Amino acid sequence: MSQAYSAGLSVTENIVLRKERILPLKGTVVVKKGDKVKANDLVAETSLPGNVLPMNIANKLGVTPSQVTQYIKIKAGDKIKEGQILAENNGLFGLGFFKSSVKSPIDGEVESFSQLTGQCMLREPRIPVQIKAFIDGIVIDVKNEEGVTIENKSAYIQGIFGICGETTGVIKVLAKDPTQNLTPEMITPDCKDKLIVGGALTTLDTIKKAKEIGVRGIITGGIDDQDIKKLLGYDIGVAITGHENLGITILVTEGFGPINMAEKTFELLKKFEGSEASMHGKTQIRAGVIRPEVIIPLDFKESDLGQANESNTLLSAGQLVRIIRQPGFGKIGKITGLPEELHNVESETKVRILEAEVDGVKQIIPRANVELIEG
């Protein structure tokens, strides 16, 4: 019998998880192999070069490039302050009358100065970059000057879509069940700094209220794509998300529209209400798939680690799948059969299908139209 595979979203109460925390360019790793770290602990840091600002000193002084060397007061590598004199002439007939000067518009340093063109390149201050652990765990590997790998045991939920970057907070479940929408009235001052959980739909007004209160993250079953467009000010299309700077991270577990959160996902979040968790909204659906995640660290012994769980995307009877295309987008079904023969579909093409029970009704679904919900 042939084997069938499908892309999968993990929703599990216990997984060995491994995360690489890598700098954008070489820097300093501040932890060592074997160290225990918390989500907000610094593990590596570096500095990005500042922006470059060109200044034609010769033009600003009204002299030729060959003359500017007489008046220049800085050299490559010098640190400079905003308002500092970079070059200054001696005035009319060298007597100080009508003296002119060129001052630095920025704090930073002198990148270079050309005697041939009279042009000076100034660089703004370096931009510090700090990489935090993001998850509680143990440093199992250190890449010198580059970053670390951290491993832990966690309850783990992958979403289907998200926006904004990494955040941490305590889980607070606001919906009474996975069918309840998250509304502005449900968000109270005690939600500040929390990761709040809704059910079927979170609206734009609710997101705005959450931002006002200071909520760090929202986990919801569904969201209106037009609300995302209004929130960001542009259409996300198929772009990579996670770089947005809204001050609140949003993770959608099911899809666009009023879709009930999967009961398994909701019950898992309910079980860990009050626990510290990490989450991000980074999403990439093309090659090199990235899914938004909620990570809830568990107590563990070092002997529990050593081998991160590999994703098992092998389809088999009894597994749960989510329909990811119309008709039935967002619905959850249980696989009841995996016929080997190809099947004619409405488009008059032959495809490989699976049989599943969805809302109590047996259906035939193309395998390309589902993703596995991993447990």
CSV table of C-alpha atoms in Angstrom, one decimal:
chain,number,residue,atom,x,y,z
A,1,MET,CA,0.0,0.0,0.0
A,2,SER,CA,1.3,3.5,-0.9
A,3,GLN,CA,1.8,6.1,1.8
A,4,ALA,CA,0.1,9.4,1.8
A,5,TYR,CA,1.5,12.6,3.2
A,6,SER,CA,0.0,16.1,3.9
A,7,ALA,CA,1.3,19.3,5.3
A,8,GLY,CA,0.4,19.5,9.0
A,9,LEU,CA,-0.3,21.9,11.9
A,10,SER,CA,0.8,20.7,15.3
A,11,VAL,CA,-1.5,21.0,18.3
A,12,THR,CA,0.0,18.9,21.1
A,13,GLU,CA,0.2,18.9,24.9
A,14,ASN,CA,3.8,17.6,25.0
A,15,ILE,CA,6.6,18.0,22.5
A,16,VAL,CA,10.3,18.3,22.6
A,17,LEU,CA,11.0,21.6,20.8
A,18,ARG,CA,14.2,23.0,19.4
A,19,LYS,CA,14.6,26.6,18.4
A,20,GLU,CA,17.6,28.3,16.7
A,21,ARG,CA,18.3,31.9,17.8
A,22,ILE,CA,20.6,33.4,15.2
A,23,LEU,CA,22.0,36.9,14.8
A,24,PRO,CA,21.6,38.7,11.5
A,25,LEU,CA,25.4,39.2,11.4
A,26,LYS,CA,28.3,38.1,13.5
A,27,GLY,CA,28.3,39.4,17.1
A,28,THR,CA,28.6,38.1,20.6
A,29,VAL,CA,27.0,35.0,22.2
A,30,VAL,CA,26.4,35.7,25.9
A,31,VAL,CA,25.4,32.2,27.1
A,32,LYS,CA,27.2,28.9,27.0
A,33,LYS,CA,26.2,25.3,26.2
A,34,GLY,CA,24.2,23.8,29.1
A,35,ASP,CA,22.9,27.1,30.4
A,36,LYS,CA,19.2,27.2,31.4
A,37,VAL,CA,17.5,30.3,30.0
A,38,LYS,CA,14.2,32.0,30.3
A,39,ALA,CA,12.2,33.4,27.4
A,40,ASN,CA,13.2,37.0,28.0
A,41,ASP,CA,16.9,36.2,28.7
A,42,LEU,CA,19.5,37.8,26.4
A,43,VAL,CA,21.4,35.1,24.5
A,44,ALA,CA,23.3,37.0,21.8
A,45,GLU,CA,23.8,40.6,20.6
A,46,THR,CA,25.4,42.6,17.8
A,47,SER,CA,25.2,46.0,16.1
A,48,LEU,CA,24.0,46.8,12.6
A,49,PRO,CA,25.8,49.5,10.7
A,50,GLY,CA,24.0,52.8,10.7
A,51,ASN,CA,22.8,54.6,7.6
A,52,VAL,CA,25.3,56.5,5.5
A,53,LEU,CA,24.9,60.2,4.7
A,54,PRO,CA,27.0,61.7,2.0
A,55,MET,CA,28.1,65.4,2.3
A,56,ASN,CA,30.0,67.3,-0.4
A,57,ILE,CA,32.2,69.5,1.8
A,58,ALA,CA,33.8,71.3,-1.1
A,59,ASN,CA,30.4,72.5,-2.5
A,60,LYS,CA,29.2,73.6,0.9
A,61,LEU,CA,32.4,75.7,1.5
A,62,GLY,CA,32.4,77.0,-2.1
A,63,VAL,CA,35.9,75.8,-2.8
A,64,THR,CA,37.5,73.3,-5.2
A,65,PRO,CA,38.1,69.6,-4.0
A,66,SER,CA,41.8,70.3,-4.1
A,67,GLN,CA,41.4,73.2,-1.6
A,68,VAL,CA,39.1,71.5,0.9
A,69,THR,CA,42.0,69.6,2.6
A,70,GLN,CA,43.2,73.0,4.0
A,71,TYR,CA,39.9,73.3,5.9
A,72,ILE,CA,38.9,69.8,6.9
A,73,LYS,CA,38.9,69.2,10.6
A,74,ILE,CA,38.1,65.5,10.7
A,75,LYS,CA,39.4,62.2,9.3
A,76,ALA,CA,38.0,58.8,8.5
A,77,GLY,CA,37.2,56.9,11.7
A,78,ASP,CA,36.6,60.0,13.9
A,79,LYS,CA,33.5,60.0,16.2
A,80,ILE,CA,31.3,63.1,15.6
A,81,LYS,CA,28.4,64.8,17.3
A,82,GLU,CA,25.5,66.7,15.8
A,83,GLY,CA,26.6,70.3,15.2
A,84,GLN,CA,30.3,69.6,15.3
A,85,ILE,CA,32.3,71.5,12.8
A,86,LEU,CA,33.6,69.2,10.0
A,87,ALA,CA,35.3,71.9,7.9
A,88,GLU,CA,35.8,75.6,8.2
A,89,ASN,CA,37.5,78.2,6.0
A,90,ASN,CA,39.5,81.3,7.2
A,91,GLY,CA,37.1,83.9,5.9
A,92,LEU,CA,37.7,86.8,3.5
A,93,PHE,CA,41.5,87.3,3.0
A,94,GLY,CA,42.2,85.0,5.9
A,95,LEU,CA,41.1,87.7,8.3
A,96,GLY,CA,38.1,85.9,9.7
A,97,PHE,CA,35.4,88.0,8.0
A,98,PHE,CA,32.6,86.0,6.4
A,99,LYS,CA,34.0,82.8,7.8
A,100,SER,CA,31.9,79.7,6.7
A,101,SER,CA,31.8,76.2,8.1
A,102,VAL,CA,30.2,72.9,7.6
A,103,LYS,CA,28.6,71.2,10.6
A,104,SER,CA,27.6,67.6,11.1
A,105,PRO,CA,23.8,67.0,10.9
A,106,ILE,CA,24.1,63.7,12.9
A,107,ASP,CA,25.8,61.9,15.8
A,108,GLY,CA,27.9,59.1,14.4
A,109,GLU,CA,31.3,58.7,12.8
A,110,VAL,CA,33.3,59.6,9.7
A,111,GLU,CA,33.1,56.7,7.2
A,112,SER,CA,35.5,58.2,4.6
A,113,PHE,CA,36.7,61.5,3.0
A,114,SER,CA,37.8,61.8,-0.6
A,115,GLN,CA,40.4,64.4,-1.5
A,116,LEU,CA,39.6,63.9,-5.2
A,117,THR,CA,35.9,64.9,-4.9
A,118,GLY,CA,35.8,66.8,-1.6
A,119,GLN,CA,33.0,64.5,-0.5
A,120,CYS,CA,32.7,63.1,3.1
A,121,MET,CA,30.6,60.0,4.0
A,122,LEU,CA,29.1,60.1,7.5
A,123,ARG,CA,27.6,57.1,9.2
A,124,GLU,CA,24.8,57.2,11.7
A,125,PRO,CA,25.3,55.4,15.1
A,126,ARG,CA,25.3,51.6,15.0
A,127,ILE,CA,21.9,49.9,15.7
A,128,PRO,CA,22.1,47.5,18.6
A,129,VAL,CA,20.4,44.1,18.0
A,130,GLN,CA,19.6,41.8,20.9
A,131,ILE,CA,18.4,38.2,20.5
A,132,LYS,CA,16.4,36.8,23.4
A,133,ALA,CA,15.9,33.1,24.1
A,134,PHE,CA,12.1,33.4,23.3
A,135,ILE,CA,11.5,30.1,25.0
A,136,ASP,CA,12.4,28.7,28.4
A,137,GLY,CA,14.9,25.9,28.0
A,138,ILE,CA,18.4,24.6,27.8
A,139,VAL,CA,21.2,25.8,25.4
A,140,ILE,CA,22.2,22.7,23.6
A,141,ASP,CA,24.5,24.2,21.0
A,142,VAL,CA,26.4,27.4,20.5
A,143,LYS,CA,27.6,28.7,17.2
A,144,ASN,CA,30.5,31.1,17.9
A,145,GLU,CA,29.6,34.7,17.1
A,146,GLU,CA,26.3,33.6,15.5
A,147,GLY,CA,23.8,32.3,18.0
A,148,VAL,CA,22.5,29.3,19.9
A,149,THR,CA,20.1,26.4,19.8
A,150,ILE,CA,17.6,26.0,22.7
A,151,GLU,CA,15.6,22.9,23.5
A,152,ASN,CA,12.7,22.3,25.9
A,153,LYS,CA,9.5,20.4,26.5
A,154,SER,CA,6.3,22.4,25.7
A,155,ALA,CA,2.7,22.3,24.9
A,156,TYR,CA,2.6,23.6,21.4
A,157,ILE,CA,0.1,25.1,19.0
A,158,GLN,CA,0.7,26.1,15.4
A,159,GLY,CA,-1.7,28.6,13.8
A,160,ILE,CA,-2.7,29.0,10.2
A,161,PHE,CA,-2.0,32.8,10.0
A,162,GLY,CA,-0.6,35.5,12.2
A,163,ILE,CA,0.9,39.0,12.2
A,164,CYS,CA,3.6,40.8,14.3
A,165,GLY,CA,6.6,39.3,16.0
A,166,GLU,CA,7.6,37.6,19.2
A,167,THR,CA,6.0,38.3,22.5
A,168,THR,CA,5.5,36.6,25.9
A,169,GLY,CA,2.8,36.7,28.5
A,170,VAL,CA,0.3,34.8,30.7
A,171,ILE,CA,-2.5,33.0,28.9
A,172,LYS,CA,-6.0,34.3,29.8
A,173,VAL,CA,-9.0,32.6,28.2
A,174,LEU,CA,-11.9,35.0,27.7
A,175,ALA,CA,-14.3,33.0,25.5
A,176,LYS,CA,-16.5,30.5,27.3
A,177,ASP,CA,-16.2,28.0,24.4
A,178,PRO,CA,-14.6,27.8,20.9
A,179,THR,CA,-17.8,29.2,19.3
A,180,GLN,CA,-17.8,32.5,21.1
A,181,ASN,CA,-16.6,35.6,19.4
A,182,LEU,CA,-14.1,37.9,21.2
A,183,THR,CA,-15.7,41.3,21.7
A,184,PRO,CA,-14.5,44.6,23.1
A,185,GLU,CA,-16.6,44.3,26.2
A,186,MET,CA,-14.8,41.1,27.2
A,187,ILE,CA,-11.4,42.9,27.4
A,188,THR,CA,-10.9,44.5,30.8
A,189,PRO,CA,-7.9,46.2,32.5
A,190,ASP,CA,-6.7,42.9,34.0
A,191,CYS,CA,-6.0,41.7,30.4
A,192,LYS,CA,-2.9,44.1,30.3
A,193,ASP,CA,0.3,42.2,29.3
A,194,LYS,CA,-1.7,39.0,28.8
A,195,LEU,CA,-2.1,36.6,25.8
A,196,ILE,CA,-5.9,36.5,25.5
A,197,VAL,CA,-7.9,33.7,23.9
A,198,GLY,CA,-11.1,34.1,21.9
A,199,GLY,CA,-13.3,31.6,20.1
A,200,ALA,CA,-14.7,32.0,16.6
A,201,LEU,CA,-14.0,35.6,15.5
A,202,THR,CA,-12.0,38.7,16.6
A,203,THR,CA,-13.0,42.0,15.1
A,204,LEU,CA,-11.1,45.2,14.4
A,205,ASP,CA,-12.8,47.0,17.3
A,206,THR,CA,-11.8,44.2,19.6
A,207,ILE,CA,-8.2,44.4,18.4
A,208,LYS,CA,-8.2,48.2,18.9
A,209,LYS,CA,-9.6,47.8,22.5
A,210,ALA,CA,-6.9,45.2,23.2
A,211,LYS,CA,-4.2,47.5,22.1
A,212,GLU,CA,-5.5,50.3,24.3
A,213,ILE,CA,-5.5,48.0,27.3
A,214,GLY,CA,-2.0,46.8,26.6
A,215,VAL,CA,-2.7,43.2,25.6
A,216,ARG,CA,0.4,41.5,24.3
A,217,GLY,CA,-1.2,38.9,22.1
A,218,ILE,CA,-4.5,37.6,20.8
A,219,ILE,CA,-5.2,33.9,19.9
A,220,THR,CA,-8.4,33.5,17.9
A,221,GLY,CA,-10.2,31.0,15.7
A,222,GLY,CA,-10.9,33.4,12.9
A,223,ILE,CA,-10.4,37.0,11.7
A,224,ASP,CA,-11.8,39.1,8.9
A,225,ASP,CA,-9.1,39.7,6.2
A,226,GLN,CA,-10.6,43.2,5.6
A,227,ASP,CA,-10.0,44.0,9.3
A,228,ILE,CA,-6.4,43.0,8.9
A,229,LYS,CA,-6.1,45.3,5.8
A,230,LYS,CA,-7.6,48.2,7.8
A,231,LEU,CA,-5.3,47.5,10.8
A,232,LEU,CA,-2.2,47.4,8.7
A,233,GLY,CA,-3.2,50.0,6.1
A,234,TYR,CA,-2.4,47.7,3.2
A,235,ASP,CA,-3.4,44.3,1.8
A,236,ILE,CA,-1.1,41.5,3.0
A,237,GLY,CA,-1.6,39.4,-0.2
A,238,VAL,CA,0.8,36.5,0.0
A,239,ALA,CA,3.6,38.4,1.6
A,240,ILE,CA,5.6,37.1,4.6
A,241,THR,CA,4.2,38.4,7.9
A,242,GLY,CA,5.8,38.9,11.3
A,243,HIS,CA,7.7,42.1,10.7
A,244,GLU,CA,4.7,44.4,11.5
A,245,ASN,CA,5.0,46.8,14.4
A,246,LEU,CA,1.5,47.1,15.9
A,247,GLY,CA,2.4,46.5,19.5
A,248,ILE,CA,0.2,43.4,19.6
A,249,THR,CA,0.7,39.9,18.1
A,250,ILE,CA,-2.2,38.1,16.6
A,251,LEU,CA,-2.4,34.4,15.9
A,252,VAL,CA,-5.3,32.8,14.0
A,253,THR,CA,-5.8,29.1,14.5
A,254,GLU,CA,-8.4,28.3,11.8
A,255,GLY,CA,-8.6,30.9,9.0
A,256,PHE,CA,-10.4,34.0,7.7
A,257,GLY,CA,-14.0,34.6,8.7
A,258,PRO,CA,-16.1,33.5,11.7
A,259,ILE,CA,-14.6,30.1,12.1
A,260,ASN,CA,-14.9,28.2,15.4
A,261,MET,CA,-11.5,27.4,17.0
A,262,ALA,CA,-10.9,23.7,16.9
A,263,GLU,CA,-12.1,22.2,20.2
A,264,LYS,CA,-8.8,20.4,20.8
A,265,THR,CA,-6.9,23.7,20.5
A,266,PHE,CA,-9.3,25.6,22.7
A,267,GLU,CA,-9.2,22.9,25.4
A,268,LEU,CA,-5.4,22.9,25.4
A,269,LEU,CA,-5.3,26.7,25.9
A,270,LYS,CA,-7.9,26.4,28.6
A,271,LYS,CA,-5.9,23.8,30.4
A,272,PHE,CA,-2.9,26.0,30.5
A,273,GLU,CA,-4.7,29.2,31.4
A,274,GLY,CA,-2.5,31.2,33.8
A,275,SER,CA,0.7,29.7,32.4
A,276,GLU,CA,3.5,31.8,30.9
A,277,ALA,CA,3.7,31.3,27.1
A,278,SER,CA,5.6,32.6,24.1
A,279,MET,CA,4.0,33.4,20.8
A,280,HIS,CA,4.7,35.0,17.4
A,281,GLY,CA,2.7,35.8,14.3
A,282,LYS,CA,5.4,35.0,11.6
A,283,THR,CA,3.8,33.4,8.6
A,284,GLN,CA,5.2,32.2,5.3
A,285,ILE,CA,3.1,29.9,3.1
A,286,ARG,CA,5.5,29.5,0.2
A,287,ALA,CA,8.7,27.5,0.2
A,288,GLY,CA,10.3,27.3,3.6
A,289,VAL,CA,6.9,27.3,5.4
A,290,ILE,CA,6.8,29.3,8.7
A,291,ARG,CA,3.7,29.0,10.9
A,292,PRO,CA,2.7,31.3,13.8
A,293,GLU,CA,3.2,29.5,17.2
A,294,VAL,CA,2.1,29.4,20.8
A,295,ILE,CA,4.7,27.7,23.0
A,296,ILE,CA,3.9,26.9,26.6
A,297,PRO,CA,7.0,25.6,28.5
A,298,LEU,CA,6.6,22.5,30.7
A,299,ASP,CA,8.7,21.3,33.6
A,300,PHE,CA,11.3,18.8,32.4
A,301,LYS,CA,14.5,17.0,33.2
A,302,GLU,CA,17.5,17.2,31.0
A,303,SER,CA,17.2,13.5,30.4
A,304,ASP,CA,13.8,14.2,28.7
A,305,LEU,CA,15.5,16.1,26.0
A,306,GLY,CA,18.2,15.2,23.4
A,307,GLN,CA,15.9,14.6,20.4
A,308,ALA,CA,13.5,17.1,19.1
A,309,ASN,CA,10.2,15.7,17.8
A,310,GLU,CA,10.1,15.3,14.0
A,311,SER,CA,6.9,16.3,12.3
A,312,ASN,CA,4.9,13.2,11.2
A,313,THR,CA,2.8,14.1,8.2
A,314,LEU,CA,1.8,10.5,7.3
A,315,LEU,CA,-2.0,10.3,6.8
A,316,SER,CA,-3.8,7.5,8.4
A,317,ALA,CA,-7.4,6.6,9.4
A,318,GLY,CA,-8.6,8.3,12.6
A,319,GLN,CA,-6.4,11.4,12.2
A,320,LEU,CA,-7.9,14.9,12.3
A,321,VAL,CA,-7.5,17.2,9.2
A,322,ARG,CA,-8.5,20.8,8.5
A,323,ILE,CA,-10.0,21.6,5.1
A,324,ILE,CA,-8.0,24.5,3.6
A,325,ARG,CA,-9.9,25.2,0.4
A,326,GLN,CA,-13.6,25.7,-0.5
A,327,PRO,CA,-16.0,24.1,-0.1
A,328,GLY,CA,-15.8,23.6,3.6
A,329,PHE,CA,-12.8,25.9,4.2
A,330,GLY,CA,-11.8,25.8,7.9
A,331,LYS,CA,-13.9,22.8,8.9
A,332,ILE,CA,-12.3,19.9,10.9
A,333,GLY,CA,-12.8,16.3,9.8
A,334,LYS,CA,-11.7,12.8,10.8
A,335,ILE,CA,-10.1,10.5,8.2
A,336,THR,CA,-12.2,7.4,7.7
A,337,GLY,CA,-10.5,6.0,4.6
A,338,LEU,CA,-7.6,6.5,2.1
A,339,PRO,CA,-8.5,5.0,-1.2
A,340,GLU,CA,-5.5,4.3,-3.5
A,341,GLU,CA,-7.3,4.8,-6.8
A,342,LEU,CA,-7.6,8.3,-8.4
A,343,HIS,CA,-11.0,9.9,-8.2
A,344,ASN,CA,-12.8,12.3,-10.7
A,345,VAL,CA,-13.7,15.7,-9.1
A,346,GLU,CA,-15.9,18.6,-10.3
A,347,SER,CA,-13.0,20.1,-12.4
A,348,GLU,CA,-13.0,16.8,-14.4
A,349,THR,CA,-9.5,16.0,-13.3
A,350,LYS,CA,-8.4,12.8,-11.5
A,351,VAL,CA,-6.9,13.4,-8.1
A,352,ARG,CA,-6.0,11.3,-5.0
A,353,ILE,CA,-8.7,11.7,-2.4
A,354,LEU,CA,-9.5,10.8,1.2
A,355,GLU,CA,-12.7,9.9,2.9
A,356,ALA,CA,-13.5,11.9,6.1
A,357,GLU,CA,-16.4,12.5,8.5
A,358,VAL,CA,-17.1,16.3,8.7
A,359,ASP,CA,-19.9,17.5,10.9
A,360,GLY,CA,-21.2,14.0,11.1
A,361,VAL,CA,-21.4,13.6,7.4
A,362,LYS,CA,-19.1,11.4,5.3
A,363,GLN,CA,-17.3,13.3,2.5
A,364,ILE,CA,-14.8,12.7,-0.3
A,365,ILE,CA,-12.1,15.4,-0.2
A,366,PRO,CA,-9.0,15.9,-2.5
A,367,ARG,CA,-5.9,15.3,-0.3
A,368,ALA,CA,-4.5,18.6,-1.6
A,369,ASN,CA,-7.4,20.4,0.1
A,370,VAL,CA,-6.5,19.3,3.6
A,371,GLU,CA,-3.8,19.7,6.2
A,372,LEU,CA,-3.1,17.4,9.0
A,373,ILE,CA,-3.7,18.5,12.6
A,374,GLU,CA,-0.9,16.8,14.4
A,375,GLY,CA,-1.3,15.7,18.0
